[in-house]
Amino acid sequence: MATAAYIHIPFCEHICHYCDFNKVFLKNQPVDDYIHSLLLEMKRTMGDHPTTGLKTVYIGGGTPTALSAKQLDVLLKGMQEVLPIKHIEEYTIEVNPDSIEENKLDVLKKYGINRLSMGVQTFNEQLLKGIGRTHTRSSVEDAIARSRAAGFSNISLDLMFGLPNQLPIHFTETINEAIALSVEHISAYSLKVEEKTVFFNRKRQGKLTLPPEEDEVMMYQDLLNRTKDAGLLQYEISNFAKNGFESKHNLVYWNNEEYYGFGAGAHGYVNGIRYQNHGPIPKYLKAIEQGSAPTLHTHEVSPVERIEEAMFMGLRKREGVPFDVFEKLYGRSLLECFGEQIELLQERGLVKVNSDSIKLTEEGLLLGNEVFEQFIAVLSEE
């Protein structure tokens, strides 16, 4: 039974050069109609696939705080009425430093939002312009100060490394500034140049200057060292938190648990079925208006696929995959399933096998994808 929900707000006031998420420019969009349809989707889904209660909710985008304070009020009030969130543990919304005014913070606080995820990416203002961001270093500091004043005590910053023209010293400075702001959580991801982005087109034209691989490795190792020295626990490959502030919602994904996905382009995983909603807003709105599910496609996850996902998602966590949990969930011994692959990875120094679990080594952190692919297309469906 799903106890988590992701809600997608596809509107942005500007489009970042690296972003391939489902999003559109805010201007002239049917925002009010979208909110109405979103709430209808939630209500119908709760009727068709009820749950005893949601423990985590994550509102992402796009840019959720591109909505006006009034629109946020309508959305959050409606969610309060149609979703079982009375006993919610973690209630997150993504915020942009440029669009998180005090009146919006007041609305978020009013409806129980207790975690803010702020897209910062870098504190280097030249790099910010280069990736299409419009905020500045000072606007991030101001946004955090306003958030603290409004009563928010759980703030996460998203950072990126491997950006065009980014030097290791630039990322070191960004890490140091993030730590100095005393936020509870930091997520840091390397740039992936995805299709349908400005960066993809520039790369294809030979106009994108990316750091060499050795610089990216240096940036990541610097991240590990500095967050550790600052007392931030690395609990997943790209995520670091003060004790007790690990993202409960993201752990749902890494633990291969089920969750609802609401909104245009949203993904969900309910009753063994993974699904994706229509991305284009007109198609999403039309499906809701006609009373049908707005799903683009669905996929029933097979037992073998569940096991594969458990490995490449679970190994992202620093605690790894516990043997007893694996066997309880899937009815098979982990070592019986993947003994040969694990032995090979041990020989390469990429995984460590303890008496109770398997986890990535320090070297394995750097070569995670090479580890994960060892667990794909190994087992046969029976």
XYZ file of C-alpha atoms in Angstrom:
382
model
C 0.000 0.000 0.000
C 1.365 3.397 -1.004
C 2.016 5.802 1.865
C 3.770 8.516 -0.153
C 2.687 10.899 -2.899
C 4.452 13.067 -5.459
C 2.600 16.083 -6.883
C 3.894 17.753 -10.043
C 3.541 21.472 -10.753
C 4.809 21.960 -14.333
C 4.987 25.760 -14.418
C 8.210 27.800 -14.463
C 8.944 31.502 -14.721
C 12.056 30.630 -16.737
C 13.543 27.432 -18.180
C 16.973 26.302 -16.980
C 19.402 25.091 -19.622
C 19.889 21.639 -18.056
C 16.320 20.773 -17.087
C 14.482 17.950 -18.863
C 11.582 17.704 -16.416
C 8.051 18.233 -17.665
C 7.618 22.006 -17.549
C 6.226 25.020 -19.436
C 6.537 28.785 -19.155
C 4.031 30.063 -16.607
C 2.728 32.979 -18.664
C -0.703 32.417 -20.275
C -1.017 28.896 -18.871
C -4.338 27.561 -17.456
C -2.955 27.361 -13.923
C -6.301 27.505 -12.120
C -7.759 24.791 -14.368
C -4.679 22.676 -13.736
C -5.040 22.946 -9.959
C -8.704 21.993 -10.225
C -7.863 18.963 -12.377
C -4.997 17.963 -10.098
C -7.307 17.870 -7.099
C -9.861 15.862 -9.079
C -7.172 13.324 -9.989
C -6.222 12.988 -6.320
C -9.834 12.529 -5.228
C -10.557 9.877 -7.864
C -7.328 8.009 -7.172
C -8.023 7.913 -3.443
C -11.411 6.415 -4.269
C -9.983 3.786 -6.610
C -6.782 3.044 -4.676
C -7.268 4.099 -1.039
C -4.568 4.123 1.598
C -4.691 4.213 5.369
C -2.698 7.434 5.355
C 0.165 9.268 3.692
C 3.430 9.591 5.607
C 5.250 11.749 3.056
C 4.185 14.169 0.343
C 6.547 15.913 -2.077
C 5.419 18.803 -4.289
C 7.901 19.297 -7.122
C 8.167 20.753 -10.569
C 8.661 22.829 -12.499
C 8.538 25.496 -9.868
C 5.703 25.078 -7.343
C 6.357 28.528 -5.869
C 5.785 30.062 -9.303
C 2.118 29.802 -8.250
C 0.654 32.844 -6.528
C -0.044 32.756 -2.801
C -3.767 32.473 -3.611
C -3.188 29.550 -5.978
C -0.976 27.802 -3.420
C -3.750 28.284 -0.855
C -6.325 26.689 -3.172
C -4.012 23.772 -3.946
C -2.962 23.040 -0.366
C -6.446 23.482 1.057
C -7.791 21.099 -1.569
C -5.070 18.549 -0.826
C -5.945 18.755 2.852
C -9.527 17.873 1.969
C -8.901 14.977 -0.454
C -5.686 13.343 0.770
C -5.284 11.439 4.075
C -2.479 13.641 5.424
C -3.642 14.155 8.991
C -0.657 12.230 10.372
C 1.901 13.167 7.730
C 5.539 12.974 8.844
C 7.309 14.867 6.050
C 5.635 17.419 3.780
C 8.063 18.891 1.241
C 7.756 21.550 -1.426
C 10.391 22.705 -3.892
C 11.030 26.426 -3.713
C 12.912 28.867 -5.906
C 14.973 31.551 -4.136
C 13.458 34.144 -6.480
C 9.813 33.284 -5.840
C 9.488 32.474 -2.149
C 7.986 35.672 -0.751
C 6.752 35.948 2.825
C 3.070 35.647 1.876
C 3.776 32.328 0.140
C 5.790 31.067 3.111
C 2.841 31.928 5.345
C 0.534 29.820 3.169
C 2.941 26.878 3.203
C 3.222 27.045 6.973
C -0.538 27.350 7.356
C -1.125 23.993 5.672
C 1.602 22.040 7.413
C 4.479 22.074 4.930
C 7.481 21.225 7.120
C 10.360 20.840 4.647
C 11.642 23.161 1.918
C 13.828 21.954 -0.951
C 15.594 24.928 -2.518
C 17.149 24.768 -5.991
C 20.481 26.591 -5.686
C 22.838 24.550 -7.934
C 25.819 26.874 -7.400
C 26.756 30.064 -5.545
C 29.016 31.211 -8.389
C 27.049 33.944 -10.140
C 28.827 33.543 -13.475
C 27.990 29.831 -13.477
C 24.402 30.593 -12.451
C 23.973 32.754 -15.547
C 25.592 30.050 -17.646
C 23.007 27.455 -16.621
C 20.038 29.770 -17.031
C 19.305 30.498 -13.384
C 18.099 33.982 -12.420
C 18.759 34.025 -8.670
C 21.931 35.279 -6.994
C 23.993 34.294 -3.977
C 22.327 37.002 -1.880
C 18.811 35.937 -2.936
C 19.538 32.435 -1.613
C 20.722 33.855 1.707
C 17.637 36.087 1.878
C 15.306 33.203 1.025
C 16.776 31.049 3.786
C 16.550 33.906 6.285
C 12.885 34.496 5.381
C 12.168 30.769 5.618
C 13.757 30.572 9.068
C 11.786 33.632 10.204
C 8.582 31.946 9.006
C 9.355 28.951 11.214
C 10.866 26.403 8.814
C 13.499 24.264 10.511
C 14.099 21.686 7.763
C 15.697 23.171 4.648
C 17.482 21.284 1.884
C 19.692 22.786 -0.822
C 20.152 21.225 -4.259
C 23.660 21.648 -5.712
C 25.236 20.570 -9.005
C 28.753 19.793 -10.115
C 30.277 19.100 -13.512
C 28.681 22.289 -14.862
C 30.010 23.984 -18.013
C 33.211 25.925 -17.220
C 33.055 24.857 -13.557
C 36.436 24.355 -11.867
C 36.943 22.265 -8.712
C 37.591 25.469 -6.735
C 34.163 26.766 -7.788
C 32.458 23.712 -6.333
C 34.567 23.862 -3.185
C 33.364 27.423 -2.641
C 29.745 26.354 -3.218
C 30.012 23.488 -0.721
C 31.561 25.795 1.857
C 28.811 28.398 1.412
C 26.063 25.785 1.677
C 27.581 24.397 4.871
C 27.984 27.902 6.299
C 24.232 28.438 5.908
C 23.658 25.575 8.393
C 20.937 23.912 6.353
C 19.729 20.512 7.483
C 20.176 18.708 4.172
C 22.234 18.939 0.973
C 21.634 17.095 -2.288
C 24.432 17.294 -4.857
C 24.230 15.780 -8.335
C 26.561 15.737 -11.324
C 25.240 17.314 -14.491
C 23.686 14.906 -16.970
C 23.130 16.426 -20.413
C 19.655 15.229 -21.353
C 17.783 15.424 -24.641
C 15.352 18.292 -25.218
C 17.485 20.728 -23.213
C 19.461 23.821 -24.198
C 22.650 22.067 -23.115
C 21.911 19.062 -25.339
C 21.618 21.297 -28.378
C 24.801 23.157 -27.484
C 26.696 19.900 -26.970
C 25.523 18.615 -30.333
C 26.792 21.838 -31.907
C 30.133 21.537 -30.125
C 29.442 24.655 -28.050
C 29.358 23.127 -24.556
C 32.563 23.069 -22.506
C 32.273 20.495 -19.727
C 34.879 19.716 -17.044
C 37.085 16.661 -17.611
C 36.114 13.480 -15.787
C 39.016 13.775 -13.333
C 37.718 17.194 -12.248
C 34.252 15.738 -11.623
C 35.773 12.989 -9.501
C 37.730 15.619 -7.580
C 34.544 17.633 -6.978
C 32.664 14.602 -5.698
C 35.465 13.551 -3.366
C 35.679 17.113 -2.074
C 31.937 16.979 -1.419
C 32.321 13.762 0.596
C 35.166 15.161 2.674
C 33.684 18.571 3.445
C 30.197 17.347 4.308
C 31.697 14.705 6.600
C 33.842 17.306 8.346
C 30.723 19.456 8.801
C 28.830 16.627 10.508
C 26.503 15.886 7.609
C 25.846 12.163 7.229
C 26.024 10.747 3.723
C 23.035 8.405 3.703
C 22.785 8.035 -0.092
C 25.202 8.540 -2.980
C 24.164 12.168 -3.529
C 22.470 13.113 -0.257
C 23.807 14.411 3.056
C 21.910 15.332 6.198
C 22.175 16.302 9.808
C 21.162 13.436 12.063
C 17.404 12.873 11.818
C 16.926 15.047 8.712
C 17.316 12.380 6.023
C 14.648 12.748 3.340
C 11.898 10.312 4.265
C 10.186 10.777 0.912
C 13.256 10.005 -1.191
C 13.918 6.945 0.962
C 10.583 5.623 -0.333
C 12.120 5.537 -3.823
C 15.443 4.051 -2.701
C 13.644 1.407 -0.623
C 11.642 0.450 -3.729
C 8.338 1.228 -2.005
C 5.124 2.314 -3.715
C 3.910 5.912 -4.117
C 1.215 7.908 -5.881
C 2.127 10.285 -8.704
C -0.252 13.169 -9.412
C -0.109 15.768 -12.160
C 1.041 16.166 -15.754
C 4.020 13.947 -16.488
C 4.093 12.495 -12.969
C 5.250 8.921 -12.351
C 3.677 6.622 -9.771
C 3.937 3.055 -8.485
C 0.752 1.616 -6.985
C -0.382 -2.006 -6.459
C 2.566 -3.366 -8.420
C 1.915 -1.076 -11.411
C 4.286 1.682 -12.497
C 2.600 4.447 -14.493
C 3.260 7.782 -16.111
C 0.721 10.534 -16.700
C 0.353 12.530 -19.908
C 2.966 15.281 -20.002
C 1.332 17.907 -22.238
C -1.020 19.940 -20.088
C -3.907 19.989 -22.636
C -3.876 16.167 -22.806
C -3.783 15.898 -19.031
C -6.665 18.377 -18.603
C -8.742 16.666 -21.290
C -8.377 13.252 -19.652
C -9.482 14.609 -16.284
C -12.397 16.483 -17.880
C -13.572 13.269 -19.557
C -13.468 11.442 -16.250
C -10.693 9.055 -17.243
C -7.299 8.399 -15.711
C -4.666 10.743 -17.198
C -2.146 7.924 -17.638
C 0.000 7.756 -20.752
C 1.170 4.208 -20.093
C 1.345 1.590 -17.360
C 3.663 -1.324 -16.638
C 3.123 -4.266 -14.322
C 6.408 -4.832 -12.504
C 7.450 -8.488 -12.613
C 8.996 -10.272 -9.613
C 12.434 -10.211 -11.276
C 12.146 -6.501 -12.064
C 11.297 -5.815 -8.425
C 14.442 -7.643 -7.344
C 16.604 -5.774 -9.867
C 15.158 -2.446 -8.740
C 15.741 -3.363 -5.115
C 19.441 -3.813 -5.869
C 20.238 -0.762 -7.965
C 18.058 1.502 -5.847
C 18.999 0.015 -2.489
C 22.726 0.117 -3.149
C 22.469 3.882 -3.556
C 21.965 4.027 0.202
C 25.139 4.002 2.294
C 23.648 1.321 4.531
C 23.256 -0.841 1.442
C 20.848 -3.767 1.068
C 20.245 -5.847 4.234
C 20.121 -9.603 3.588
C 17.177 -10.256 5.917
C 15.040 -7.446 4.482
C 15.728 -8.629 0.922
C 14.760 -12.219 1.701
C 11.646 -11.159 3.612
C 10.439 -8.978 0.731
C 11.322 -11.211 -2.206
C 11.411 -14.725 -0.761
C 14.892 -15.388 -2.108
C 18.413 -15.196 -0.732
C 20.354 -12.258 -2.091
C 23.563 -14.272 -2.341
C 21.761 -17.116 -4.106
C 20.389 -14.626 -6.643
C 23.581 -12.676 -7.282
C 26.469 -14.583 -5.700
C 28.591 -14.589 -8.851
C 28.055 -10.886 -9.525
C 28.779 -9.937 -5.925
C 31.995 -11.972 -5.891
C 33.177 -10.186 -9.038
C 32.348 -6.778 -7.587
C 34.163 -7.663 -4.362
C 37.263 -8.600 -6.324
C 37.149 -5.196 -8.008
C 36.768 -3.488 -4.634
C 33.407 -1.944 -5.505
C 31.196 -3.589 -2.871
C 31.678 -4.778 0.674
C 29.790 -7.753 2.082
C 29.207 -7.783 5.830
C 27.472 -10.428 7.906
C 24.136 -8.668 7.434
C 24.311 -6.579 4.243
C 26.009 -5.586 1.010
C 27.026 -1.980 0.399
C 29.155 0.153 -1.907
C 32.788 0.831 -1.015
C 34.310 4.301 -1.404
C 35.468 3.257 -4.884
C 32.005 1.896 -5.581
C 30.501 5.308 -4.886
C 32.485 6.701 -7.814
C 31.531 3.849 -10.151
C 27.958 3.235 -9.022
C 26.511 2.721 -12.494
C 29.049 -0.008 -13.214
C 27.919 -1.750 -10.028
C 24.212 -1.403 -10.705
C 24.370 -2.821 -14.231
C 25.743 -6.106 -12.816
C 22.300 -6.872 -11.388
C 20.337 -6.319 -14.619
C 19.227 -9.201 -16.882
C 20.746 -11.847 -14.600
C 17.658 -13.614 -13.263
C 14.972 -15.318 -15.319
C 11.246 -15.074 -14.701
C 9.838 -18.296 -13.263
